[in-house]
Amino acid sequence: LSRSTFFLVGLLALTPVWALPEALSTVAERSGFQRTGRYDEVPALCQAFAKQWPDSVRWETFGHSPEGRPLLAMVVSRSGTLDPAVAQSRGLPVLMVQGGIHAGEIDGKDAGFWALRDLLEKDDPLLKKVIIVFVPVFNVDGHERFGPWNRPNQSGPEEMGWRVTSQNLNLNRDYAKADSKEMLAMLGLLKTWDPILYVDLHATNGAQFQPDIALLVEPRFVGDTALMPATRAMQLETIDRLRAQGSMPLDFYPSARDHQDPSSGFVLGANTARFSTGYWPLRNRMAMLVETHSWKDYPIRVKITRNTIVALAELTARDGAEWLAAAARADENAQSLAGQPVALTFKADESKPSTLEFPGYAYQRPDSAISGAKATIFDPATPQVWRVPFYDIVMPNLVVSAPRAGYLVPASHASWLGEKLTAHGIAFRTLTQGQGSRPLEVFRAQEVKFSSKPVEGHMTANVRGAWSTENHSLPPGSLFVPIDQPKARLLMTLLEPEVPDSFAGWGFFNAHFEQKEYMEEYVAEQVAADMLATDPDLKARFEQRLRDDPEFARDPAARLDFFYRRHPSWDNRWNLYPVMRTQVAPDPKVSHQDG
Ligand SMILES: [Zn+2]
């Protein structure tokens, strides 16, 4: 289908605008999906929905943005309860649908109000079996940075919000590190509702091609296997339903391996904990990333997003009880990971691509006088099958054995780290008495590479090293984070320093990788002379090194450092990651429960 045919099909399928009570319709609907509303329509719509269906709709403010805007969620159900505690005790599945984490990709806001109004108007029986929590706009400050040129790679609406927050943070990189006020509020909402399925609605960037939507799910690669079959089945059935409604859906994110060159093919990947879809599976629940294709016109994108929400509501109502049972098994499995190998990062096997026949468009790659490189020019009027490599085998990359008992956070880092753990719903205990010297597992970094520029405001640290056993003591106020809890995979991801999305990976422990004390060269000179005079074995090793390692022999600082590193004044805590692991849980009598 050409783009214009798609457009006509889309328009014919829209609800006639004149049939809508105005208070329940969006600016988008009233403008034929040429425009989208400003944020003030969101509280107005929430109020109008709750007024129209008082028994089935309520709305709440779950936090405020840095600029003071309320973060709103609309709760919809005809199960007889709109209360999270009652929902949990009755085993009602909760579907959470989130729009506008990237506020320029605002399809989800307009699609969500449309889908929910349709379900409520026809009194759909599915609403008796599910609770839907709809967050129309997550990035509310970004939504109000409104303008016509905020999405240069997207077709409509006429004006839209901005990708990141008023603090210039990308919320879909903030799940694990939880820096922003918005994310802390969202983690609170997730803790309250504990949705079995969390759906994050976006529009893509990237090349031009025929498919109009991509649905990615986890646990597929990330997380516990107990949830994988149901999650994959949910993804494939949603795809079938969308295809039956005229869409061309994908089950992977279609960004070319070389972004500018479609012939480079596609890589399957697992999202990491900074993303919604990488984070929520670590809490043993299902997540879906929905990406409409940004070059489809806005009316079509909203329609497809609406169809996706309705399909997911139907599947949650039908299968939610089964999903909750699988999630409970995953929670149980997570509590017995102690001592087991746990895959914490994943990567595609780049050695064995299959061949994918991908429904693209004809394109050319002429030399560009403008860039001096190849340009890509798509011809969306001419469908063309791209036969391209597809790197579709995803394998565990970093695998770490879980500690036997848990992690120990020293008192020096207990305050900020305890707050983060609490926000993530991770249980821990505070040691009321200190712990004398005893064998603990410590991580000494052998290599730390810092990012050369900030990433989300952080100088990230690529840490390499190993755990080994040493004797250490701990002061009172230190934290014990037990491994035997449902969020074991999440806490390992946050506390294992080699994981890029851990606190160490995000740079929260960078100060521990800086050398803080030095020996003056003239002092080192004297120290070295004394050591050489009194330690013949050291003298032999030094001379051996001079013969074997010409680079060392040419480096005056390295030659002096050889002695400083072996001297009692050397800082034994440089490159020591301060969080430790223990094989024995501290006595519960000398700790109290937090988090
Ligand atoms: Zn996005």
Coordinates of C-alpha atoms and ligand atoms in Angstrom, one line a residue:
L1 CA 0.0 0.0 0.0
S2 CA 1.2 3.5 -0.8
R3 CA 1.4 6.1 1.9
S4 CA -1.7 7.9 0.5
T5 CA -3.8 4.7 0.4
F6 CA -2.8 4.1 4.0
F7 CA -3.9 7.6 4.9
L8 CA -7.4 7.1 3.3
V9 CA -7.9 3.7 4.9
G10 CA -7.0 5.3 8.2
L11 CA -9.4 8.2 7.8
L12 CA -12.4 6.0 6.9
A13 CA -11.9 4.0 10.0
L14 CA -12.0 6.9 12.4
T15 CA -15.0 7.5 14.7
P16 CA -17.1 10.3 13.2
V17 CA -16.2 13.4 15.2
W18 CA -19.8 14.7 15.3
A19 CA -20.9 11.6 17.3
L20 CA -18.6 12.5 20.3
P21 CA -19.6 14.4 23.4
E22 CA -17.1 17.2 23.1
A23 CA -15.9 17.0 26.7
L24 CA -14.9 13.3 26.1
S25 CA -13.0 14.0 22.8
T26 CA -9.5 15.1 22.3
V27 CA -8.2 18.1 20.3
A28 CA -6.7 15.5 18.0
E29 CA -10.1 13.9 17.2
R30 CA -11.8 17.3 16.8
S31 CA -9.0 18.3 14.3
G32 CA -9.1 15.1 12.3
F33 CA -5.8 14.2 14.0
Q34 CA -4.0 17.1 12.5
R35 CA -3.2 18.5 15.9
T36 CA -2.7 17.3 19.5
G37 CA -3.8 19.1 22.6
R38 CA -1.8 20.9 25.2
Y39 CA -1.4 19.4 28.6
D40 CA -4.4 21.2 30.1
E41 CA -6.7 19.0 28.1
V42 CA -5.4 15.9 30.1
P43 CA -6.8 16.9 33.5
A44 CA -10.0 18.2 31.8
L45 CA -10.4 14.8 30.0
C46 CA -9.7 12.8 33.2
Q47 CA -12.4 14.9 35.0
A48 CA -14.9 14.5 32.1
F49 CA -14.4 10.7 32.0
A50 CA -14.8 10.3 35.8
K51 CA -17.9 12.5 35.6
Q52 CA -19.4 10.4 32.7
W53 CA -18.6 7.0 34.3
P54 CA -18.2 7.6 38.0
D55 CA -18.4 3.9 38.9
S56 CA -15.7 2.9 36.4
V57 CA -13.2 5.8 36.2
R58 CA -11.2 7.7 38.7
W59 CA -8.0 9.7 38.3
E60 CA -5.1 10.5 40.6
T61 CA -2.1 12.7 40.8
F62 CA 0.9 10.5 41.4
G63 CA 3.6 13.2 41.5
H64 CA 4.7 16.5 40.2
S65 CA 7.3 17.5 37.6
P66 CA 10.3 19.8 38.4
E67 CA 8.2 22.6 36.8
G68 CA 5.3 21.8 39.1
R69 CA 2.9 20.1 36.7
P70 CA 0.8 17.2 38.1
L71 CA 1.6 13.7 36.8
L72 CA -1.8 12.2 36.2
A73 CA -3.1 8.6 35.9
M74 CA -6.6 7.6 34.9
V75 CA -7.9 4.3 36.4
V76 CA -10.5 2.4 34.4
S77 CA -12.4 -0.8 35.4
R78 CA -15.8 -2.2 35.9
S79 CA -14.6 -5.0 38.2
G80 CA -16.2 -3.2 41.1
T81 CA -12.9 -1.8 42.4
L82 CA -10.5 1.0 41.4
D83 CA -8.3 0.4 44.4
P84 CA -4.9 -1.3 44.0
A85 CA -4.9 -3.2 47.3
V86 CA -8.3 -4.7 46.5
A87 CA -7.2 -5.5 43.0
Q88 CA -4.2 -7.3 44.4
S89 CA -6.2 -9.3 47.0
R90 CA -8.8 -10.3 44.3
G91 CA -6.0 -11.3 41.8
L92 CA -7.3 -8.8 39.2
P93 CA -4.7 -8.2 36.5
V94 CA -3.6 -4.6 36.0
L95 CA -2.6 -3.3 32.6
M96 CA -0.6 0.0 32.7
V97 CA -0.5 2.0 29.5
Q98 CA 1.9 4.9 29.3
G99 CA 2.0 7.7 26.7
G100 CA 4.5 10.5 26.2
I101 CA 7.6 9.3 27.9
H102 CA 9.1 11.0 24.8
A103 CA 6.6 13.8 24.6
G104 CA 7.1 14.5 20.9
E105 CA 5.9 10.9 20.2
I106 CA 2.5 11.7 21.5
D107 CA 0.4 9.0 19.7
G108 CA -0.2 7.2 23.0
K109 CA -2.0 10.1 24.7
D110 CA -4.6 10.5 21.9
A111 CA -4.9 6.8 21.3
G112 CA -5.4 6.0 25.0
F113 CA -8.3 8.4 25.6
W114 CA -9.9 7.0 22.3
A115 CA -9.5 3.3 23.3
L116 CA -10.7 3.8 26.8
R117 CA -13.7 5.8 25.7
D118 CA -14.6 3.1 23.2
L119 CA -14.4 0.4 25.8
L120 CA -16.5 2.4 28.3
E121 CA -19.1 3.6 25.8
K122 CA -19.9 0.0 24.7
D123 CA -19.7 -1.3 28.3
D124 CA -17.2 -3.9 27.1
P125 CA -17.4 -6.9 29.3
L126 CA -13.5 -7.1 29.4
L127 CA -13.6 -4.1 31.8
K128 CA -15.0 -6.4 34.5
K129 CA -11.8 -8.5 34.4
V130 CA -9.1 -6.0 34.2
I131 CA -7.9 -2.7 35.7
I132 CA -6.4 -0.3 33.2
V133 CA -4.1 2.4 34.6
F134 CA -3.5 5.0 31.8
V135 CA -0.8 7.6 32.1
P136 CA -1.5 9.9 29.2
V137 CA 1.7 11.9 29.4
F138 CA 4.7 10.8 31.5
N139 CA 7.1 13.6 30.4
V140 CA 4.8 16.5 31.2
D141 CA 7.3 19.3 31.2
G142 CA 8.7 18.1 27.8
H143 CA 5.1 18.0 26.5
E144 CA 4.7 21.7 27.1
R145 CA 7.9 22.6 25.2
F146 CA 5.6 22.7 22.2
G147 CA 6.5 23.5 18.6
P148 CA 6.3 22.4 15.0
W149 CA 9.9 21.2 14.5
N150 CA 10.4 19.0 17.6
R151 CA 10.3 15.8 15.5
P152 CA 12.2 16.3 12.2
N153 CA 11.8 12.6 11.4
Q154 CA 8.1 12.3 12.0
S155 CA 4.9 13.0 10.1
G156 CA 2.5 15.0 12.3
P157 CA 0.8 16.2 14.4
E158 CA 1.4 19.9 13.4
E159 CA 3.0 20.7 16.8
M160 CA 4.2 18.5 19.5
G161 CA 6.2 18.3 22.7
W162 CA 9.9 17.6 23.2
R163 CA 11.8 14.4 23.8
V164 CA 13.3 15.1 27.2
T165 CA 12.3 16.7 30.5
S166 CA 12.8 20.3 31.6
Q167 CA 16.1 19.0 33.2
N168 CA 17.1 17.7 29.8
L169 CA 16.9 14.1 31.0
N170 CA 15.6 11.3 28.8
L171 CA 13.1 9.4 31.0
N172 CA 13.5 6.2 28.9
R173 CA 17.2 6.0 30.1
D174 CA 16.3 6.7 33.8
Y175 CA 14.6 3.6 35.1
A176 CA 17.6 2.0 36.8
K177 CA 19.4 5.1 38.0
A178 CA 16.1 7.0 38.9
D179 CA 17.6 10.5 38.9
S180 CA 14.5 12.4 37.9
K181 CA 11.5 13.5 40.0
E182 CA 9.3 12.1 37.3
M183 CA 10.9 8.6 37.5
L184 CA 10.7 8.5 41.3
A185 CA 7.0 9.2 40.9
M186 CA 6.6 6.5 38.3
L187 CA 8.4 4.0 40.4
G188 CA 6.0 4.8 43.2
L189 CA 3.0 4.3 40.8
L190 CA 4.5 1.0 39.6
K191 CA 5.0 -0.1 43.2
T192 CA 1.4 0.8 44.1
W193 CA -0.3 -1.0 41.1
D194 CA 2.3 -3.7 40.3
P195 CA 0.9 -4.0 36.7
I196 CA 1.3 -7.5 35.2
L197 CA 1.8 -5.8 31.8
Y198 CA 3.4 -2.3 31.4
V199 CA 3.0 -0.8 27.9
D200 CA 5.3 2.1 26.8
L201 CA 4.0 4.0 23.8
H202 CA 6.4 5.6 21.3
A203 CA 7.0 6.5 17.6
T204 CA 10.3 5.5 16.0
N205 CA 13.1 7.3 14.4
G206 CA 15.1 5.7 11.6
A207 CA 14.8 4.6 8.0
Q208 CA 11.6 4.7 5.8
F209 CA 9.9 1.4 5.1
Q210 CA 6.4 -0.3 4.9
P211 CA 5.8 -1.7 8.4
D212 CA 3.8 0.7 10.5
I213 CA 4.4 -0.6 14.0
A214 CA 6.9 -2.6 16.1
L215 CA 6.0 -4.4 19.3
L216 CA 8.9 -5.5 21.5
V217 CA 8.4 -7.5 24.7
E218 CA 10.3 -8.8 27.7
P219 CA 10.8 -11.2 29.3
R220 CA 11.9 -12.6 26.0
F221 CA 15.7 -12.5 26.6
V222 CA 15.9 -10.6 29.9
G223 CA 14.5 -12.0 33.2
D224 CA 13.0 -15.3 34.4
T225 CA 12.0 -18.0 32.0
A226 CA 8.7 -18.6 33.7
L227 CA 7.2 -15.6 32.0
M228 CA 8.8 -16.0 28.6
P229 CA 6.2 -18.3 26.8
A230 CA 3.2 -16.2 27.9
T231 CA 5.0 -13.0 27.0
R232 CA 6.0 -14.2 23.5
A233 CA 2.5 -15.6 22.9
M234 CA 1.0 -12.2 23.9
Q235 CA 3.3 -10.4 21.5
L236 CA 2.5 -12.7 18.6
E237 CA -1.2 -12.6 19.2
T238 CA -1.2 -8.8 19.3
I239 CA 0.7 -8.8 16.1
D240 CA -1.9 -11.2 14.5
R241 CA -4.7 -9.0 15.6
L242 CA -3.1 -5.8 14.2
R243 CA -2.3 -7.6 10.9
A244 CA -6.0 -8.6 10.7
Q245 CA -6.8 -4.9 11.0
G246 CA -4.6 -3.9 8.1
S247 CA -1.3 -3.2 9.8
M248 CA 2.1 -4.5 9.0
P249 CA 3.6 -5.1 12.4
L250 CA 7.1 -6.2 13.4
D251 CA 8.3 -8.1 16.5
F252 CA 11.7 -6.3 16.7
Y253 CA 13.0 -2.7 16.5
P254 CA 13.8 -1.9 12.9
S255 CA 16.8 0.3 13.3
A256 CA 19.4 -0.6 10.6
R257 CA 22.8 -1.8 11.9
D258 CA 24.3 1.2 10.1
H259 CA 21.6 3.8 10.6
Q260 CA 22.1 5.4 7.3
D261 CA 22.3 2.2 5.2
P262 CA 19.4 -0.2 5.1
S263 CA 21.5 -2.9 3.4
S264 CA 23.5 -3.3 6.6
G265 CA 20.5 -5.3 8.0
F266 CA 19.0 -5.4 11.5
V267 CA 20.1 -6.5 14.9
L268 CA 17.9 -8.1 17.5
G269 CA 18.7 -6.9 21.0
A270 CA 17.6 -7.0 24.6
N271 CA 16.9 -3.7 26.2
T272 CA 18.8 -2.9 29.4
A273 CA 17.5 -1.7 32.8
R274 CA 17.6 2.0 31.8
F275 CA 14.6 1.3 29.5
S276 CA 11.1 0.5 30.5
T277 CA 11.2 -2.7 28.6
G278 CA 14.5 -3.7 30.2
Y279 CA 13.6 -2.7 33.7
W280 CA 10.1 -4.1 34.3
P281 CA 11.0 -7.8 33.4
L282 CA 13.7 -7.6 36.2
R283 CA 10.8 -7.2 38.6
N284 CA 9.2 -10.4 37.1
R285 CA 6.4 -8.7 35.1
M286 CA 5.8 -8.2 31.4
A287 CA 6.7 -5.1 29.4
M288 CA 5.9 -4.1 25.9
L289 CA 7.5 -1.3 23.9
V290 CA 5.2 0.0 21.2
E291 CA 6.8 2.0 18.3
T292 CA 4.6 3.3 15.6
H293 CA 6.6 4.1 12.5
S294 CA 7.2 7.9 12.6
W295 CA 6.8 8.4 8.8
K296 CA 3.2 7.1 8.8
D297 CA 0.8 10.0 9.1
Y298 CA -0.5 10.9 12.6
P299 CA -4.1 9.7 12.1
I300 CA -2.9 6.3 11.1
R301 CA -0.4 6.1 13.9
V302 CA -3.0 7.0 16.5
K303 CA -5.4 4.5 15.1
I304 CA -2.9 1.6 15.2
T305 CA -1.8 2.6 18.7
R306 CA -5.5 2.6 19.7
N307 CA -5.9 -0.9 18.2
T308 CA -2.9 -2.1 20.1
I309 CA -4.3 -0.8 23.4
V310 CA -7.6 -2.5 22.8
A311 CA -6.0 -5.8 21.8
L312 CA -3.8 -5.7 24.9
A313 CA -6.8 -5.0 27.1
E314 CA -8.6 -8.0 25.6
L315 CA -5.6 -10.3 26.1
T316 CA -5.1 -9.0 29.7
A317 CA -8.7 -9.7 30.5
R318 CA -8.6 -13.2 29.0
D319 CA -5.1 -14.3 30.1
G320 CA -4.3 -12.1 33.0
A321 CA -4.9 -14.7 35.6
E322 CA -2.5 -17.1 33.9
W323 CA 0.1 -14.3 33.5
L324 CA -0.2 -13.5 37.2
A325 CA 0.4 -17.2 38.1
A326 CA 3.5 -17.2 35.9
A327 CA 4.7 -14.0 37.5
A328 CA 4.3 -15.6 40.9
R329 CA 6.4 -18.5 39.8
A330 CA 9.1 -16.0 38.6
D331 CA 9.0 -14.3 41.9
E332 CA 9.6 -17.6 43.6
N333 CA 12.4 -18.6 41.3
A334 CA 14.1 -15.2 41.9
Q335 CA 14.3 -16.1 45.6
S336 CA 16.5 -19.1 45.0
L337 CA 19.2 -17.5 42.8
A338 CA 21.8 -17.5 45.6
G339 CA 25.1 -18.9 44.2
Q340 CA 23.6 -19.4 40.7
P341 CA 24.9 -17.9 37.5
V342 CA 22.7 -15.0 36.4
A343 CA 22.8 -13.4 32.9
L344 CA 22.9 -9.7 33.4
T345 CA 23.7 -8.4 29.9
F346 CA 22.9 -9.8 26.5
K347 CA 24.2 -9.3 22.9
A348 CA 23.4 -10.4 19.4
D349 CA 25.7 -13.1 17.9
E350 CA 27.2 -11.0 15.1
S351 CA 28.9 -14.1 13.5
K352 CA 25.7 -15.9 12.3
P353 CA 23.1 -13.7 10.6
S354 CA 20.1 -15.2 9.0
T355 CA 18.6 -13.5 5.9
L356 CA 15.5 -11.3 6.3
E357 CA 13.1 -10.4 3.6
F358 CA 12.1 -7.0 4.8
P359 CA 9.3 -4.9 3.2
G360 CA 11.1 -1.7 2.5
Y361 CA 11.0 0.9 -0.2
A362 CA 13.3 1.5 -3.2
Y363 CA 16.2 3.7 -2.3
Q364 CA 19.4 5.0 -3.7
R365 CA 22.8 5.8 -2.2
P366 CA 24.4 8.5 -4.4
D367 CA 27.5 10.4 -3.5
S368 CA 26.5 13.6 -1.7
A369 CA 28.1 16.9 -2.6
I370 CA 26.6 18.3 0.6
S371 CA 28.0 15.8 3.1
G372 CA 30.9 14.4 1.0
A373 CA 29.7 10.9 1.9
K374 CA 26.9 8.6 0.6
A375 CA 23.3 10.0 1.0
T376 CA 20.2 7.8 1.3
I377 CA 17.2 8.8 -0.7
F378 CA 14.0 6.7 -0.2
D379 CA 11.2 6.4 -2.7
P380 CA 8.1 5.6 -0.6
A381 CA 6.0 5.2 -3.7
T382 CA 7.9 2.1 -4.7
P383 CA 7.7 -0.9 -2.3
Q384 CA 10.8 -3.1 -2.5
V385 CA 11.8 -6.2 -0.6
W386 CA 15.2 -5.8 1.1
R387 CA 17.1 -9.0 1.5
V388 CA 19.3 -8.1 4.4
P389 CA 21.3 -9.8 7.1
F390 CA 19.3 -10.3 10.4
Y391 CA 21.4 -10.8 13.5
D392 CA 18.6 -12.6 15.4
I393 CA 20.4 -14.8 17.9
V394 CA 20.6 -13.0 21.3
M395 CA 23.0 -14.5 23.9
P396 CA 23.9 -13.8 27.5
N397 CA 27.0 -11.6 27.6
L398 CA 27.9 -10.9 31.2
V399 CA 27.0 -13.8 33.5
V400 CA 27.7 -13.3 37.3
S401 CA 27.2 -15.8 40.1
A402 CA 24.7 -14.4 42.6
P403 CA 26.1 -13.9 46.1
R404 CA 25.3 -16.7 48.6
A405 CA 23.6 -14.3 51.1
G406 CA 23.6 -10.8 49.6
Y407 CA 25.3 -7.4 49.3
L408 CA 26.7 -5.1 52.0
V409 CA 26.5 -1.4 51.4
P410 CA 28.9 0.5 53.7
A411 CA 27.5 3.2 55.9
S412 CA 29.2 5.8 53.9
H413 CA 26.9 5.1 50.9
A414 CA 23.9 3.9 52.9
S415 CA 21.8 7.1 52.7
W416 CA 21.6 7.7 49.0
L417 CA 21.7 4.1 48.0
G418 CA 19.1 3.1 50.6
E419 CA 16.8 5.7 49.0
K420 CA 17.3 4.3 45.5
L421 CA 16.7 0.7 46.7
T422 CA 13.5 1.8 48.5
A423 CA 12.3 3.5 45.3
H424 CA 12.9 0.2 43.4
G425 CA 11.0 -1.8 46.1
I426 CA 14.1 -3.7 47.0
A427 CA 14.2 -5.0 50.6
F428 CA 17.2 -4.4 52.8
R429 CA 18.2 -4.3 56.5
T430 CA 20.3 -1.6 58.3
L431 CA 23.0 -3.0 60.6
T432 CA 22.5 -1.4 64.1
Q433 CA 25.9 -2.7 65.2
G434 CA 29.2 -2.7 63.4
Q435 CA 30.7 -5.9 62.0
G436 CA 34.2 -6.9 63.0
S437 CA 36.8 -8.1 60.4
R438 CA 35.7 -11.2 58.6
P439 CA 36.0 -12.8 55.1
L440 CA 33.8 -10.9 52.6
E441 CA 33.8 -10.8 48.8
V442 CA 35.3 -7.5 47.4
F443 CA 35.6 -6.3 43.9
R444 CA 38.8 -4.7 42.9
A445 CA 38.7 -2.9 39.5
Q446 CA 41.6 -3.7 37.2
E447 CA 40.4 -1.3 34.5
V448 CA 38.0 1.6 34.5
K449 CA 37.2 3.5 31.3
F450 CA 35.2 6.7 31.8
S451 CA 33.0 8.2 29.1
S452 CA 34.6 11.1 27.3
K453 CA 31.4 13.1 27.5
P454 CA 28.4 13.0 29.9
V455 CA 25.6 10.4 29.3
E456 CA 22.4 11.7 30.8
G457 CA 24.5 14.0 33.0
H458 CA 26.8 11.2 34.2
M459 CA 30.4 10.3 33.4
T460 CA 29.8 6.6 33.0
A461 CA 32.3 4.0 34.0
N462 CA 33.1 0.8 32.1
V463 CA 34.4 -1.3 35.0
R464 CA 36.4 -4.5 34.7
G465 CA 37.7 -6.5 37.6
A466 CA 37.0 -9.5 39.8
W467 CA 35.5 -10.5 43.1
S468 CA 37.8 -12.1 45.6
T469 CA 37.7 -12.8 49.3
E470 CA 39.4 -10.5 51.8
N471 CA 38.9 -9.6 55.4
H472 CA 37.0 -6.4 56.0
S473 CA 34.9 -4.8 58.8
L474 CA 31.8 -2.7 58.5
P475 CA 30.6 0.2 60.6
P476 CA 27.0 0.4 62.1
G477 CA 24.5 2.0 59.7
S478 CA 25.7 -0.3 56.8
L479 CA 23.0 -2.0 54.8
F480 CA 22.5 -5.7 54.1
V481 CA 20.6 -6.4 50.8
P482 CA 19.5 -10.1 50.9
I483 CA 19.6 -11.9 47.6
D484 CA 16.6 -14.1 48.5
Q485 CA 13.9 -11.7 47.4
P486 CA 11.7 -11.5 44.3
K487 CA 13.7 -8.5 43.0
A488 CA 17.0 -10.4 43.0
R489 CA 17.7 -9.9 39.3
L490 CA 17.0 -6.2 39.6
L491 CA 19.3 -5.7 42.7
M492 CA 22.1 -7.7 41.0
T493 CA 21.8 -5.5 37.9
L494 CA 22.0 -2.3 40.1
L495 CA 24.9 -3.5 42.4
E496 CA 27.2 -5.6 40.1
P497 CA 29.8 -3.0 39.0
E498 CA 30.4 -4.5 35.6
V499 CA 26.8 -4.0 34.5
P500 CA 26.6 -0.8 32.4
D501 CA 23.2 0.1 34.0
S502 CA 24.5 -0.5 37.6
F503 CA 25.1 2.4 39.9
A504 CA 28.8 1.9 39.4
G505 CA 28.3 1.8 35.6
W506 CA 26.4 5.1 35.8
G507 CA 29.3 6.7 37.6
F508 CA 27.9 6.9 41.1
F509 CA 31.1 5.4 42.5
N510 CA 33.6 7.3 40.3
A511 CA 35.3 8.9 43.3
H512 CA 36.5 5.4 44.3
F513 CA 38.3 5.1 41.0
E514 CA 40.4 8.3 41.5
Q515 CA 43.8 8.2 43.1
K516 CA 43.7 10.6 46.1
E517 CA 47.2 10.4 47.7
Y518 CA 50.6 10.5 46.1
M519 CA 54.2 10.0 47.0
E520 CA 56.5 12.8 45.9
E521 CA 59.1 11.7 43.4
Y522 CA 62.0 12.6 45.7
V523 CA 60.4 10.6 48.5
A524 CA 59.7 7.6 46.1
E525 CA 63.4 7.8 45.0
Q526 CA 64.5 7.3 48.7
V527 CA 61.9 4.7 49.4
A528 CA 62.9 2.7 46.4
A529 CA 66.6 2.9 47.3
D530 CA 65.8 1.6 50.8
M531 CA 63.6 -1.2 49.5
L532 CA 66.2 -2.3 46.9
A533 CA 68.9 -2.3 49.6
T534 CA 66.9 -4.5 52.1
D535 CA 64.9 -6.8 49.8
P536 CA 67.0 -8.8 47.3
D537 CA 64.0 -10.6 46.0
L538 CA 62.3 -7.3 45.1
K539 CA 65.5 -6.1 43.5
A540 CA 65.6 -9.2 41.3
R541 CA 62.0 -8.7 40.2
F542 CA 62.6 -5.0 39.4
E543 CA 65.7 -5.9 37.3
Q544 CA 63.8 -8.6 35.5
R545 CA 61.0 -6.2 34.7
L546 CA 63.5 -3.7 33.3
R547 CA 64.8 -6.4 30.9
D548 CA 61.4 -7.8 29.9
D549 CA 59.3 -4.7 29.5
P550 CA 61.0 -1.9 27.5
E551 CA 57.9 0.3 27.8
F552 CA 58.3 0.1 31.6
A553 CA 62.0 0.7 31.4
R554 CA 61.4 3.9 29.5
D555 CA 58.7 5.3 31.9
P556 CA 60.2 7.1 35.0
A557 CA 56.8 7.4 36.7
A558 CA 56.1 3.6 36.3
R559 CA 59.5 2.7 37.7
L560 CA 58.9 4.8 40.8
D561 CA 55.3 3.5 41.0
F562 CA 56.7 -0.1 41.1
F563 CA 58.0 0.7 44.6
Y564 CA 55.1 2.9 45.8
R565 CA 52.6 0.1 45.1
R566 CA 54.6 -2.2 47.3
H567 CA 55.0 0.3 50.2
P568 CA 52.7 0.4 53.3
S569 CA 51.7 4.0 52.3
W570 CA 50.0 2.7 49.1
D571 CA 46.2 3.3 49.2
N572 CA 44.7 -0.1 49.5
R573 CA 41.2 1.3 48.8
W574 CA 42.0 2.9 45.4
N575 CA 39.8 1.0 42.8
L576 CA 38.1 -1.0 45.6
Y577 CA 34.4 -1.0 44.8
P578 CA 32.8 -0.1 48.3
V579 CA 29.8 -2.4 48.0
M580 CA 30.8 -6.0 49.1
R581 CA 29.2 -9.4 49.0
T582 CA 28.7 -11.9 51.8
Q583 CA 28.2 -15.6 52.0
V584 CA 26.6 -15.3 55.4
A585 CA 23.7 -13.0 56.3
P586 CA 24.4 -10.7 59.3
D587 CA 22.6 -11.6 62.5
P588 CA 19.0 -10.3 62.2
K589 CA 19.2 -9.3 65.9
V590 CA 21.6 -6.5 65.0
S591 CA 19.7 -5.1 62.1
H592 CA 16.3 -3.6 61.3
Q593 CA 14.2 -3.9 58.3
D594 CA 14.0 -1.1 55.7
G595 CA 12.9 -0.6 52.1
Ligands
ZN1 ZN 10.6 7.2 21.9

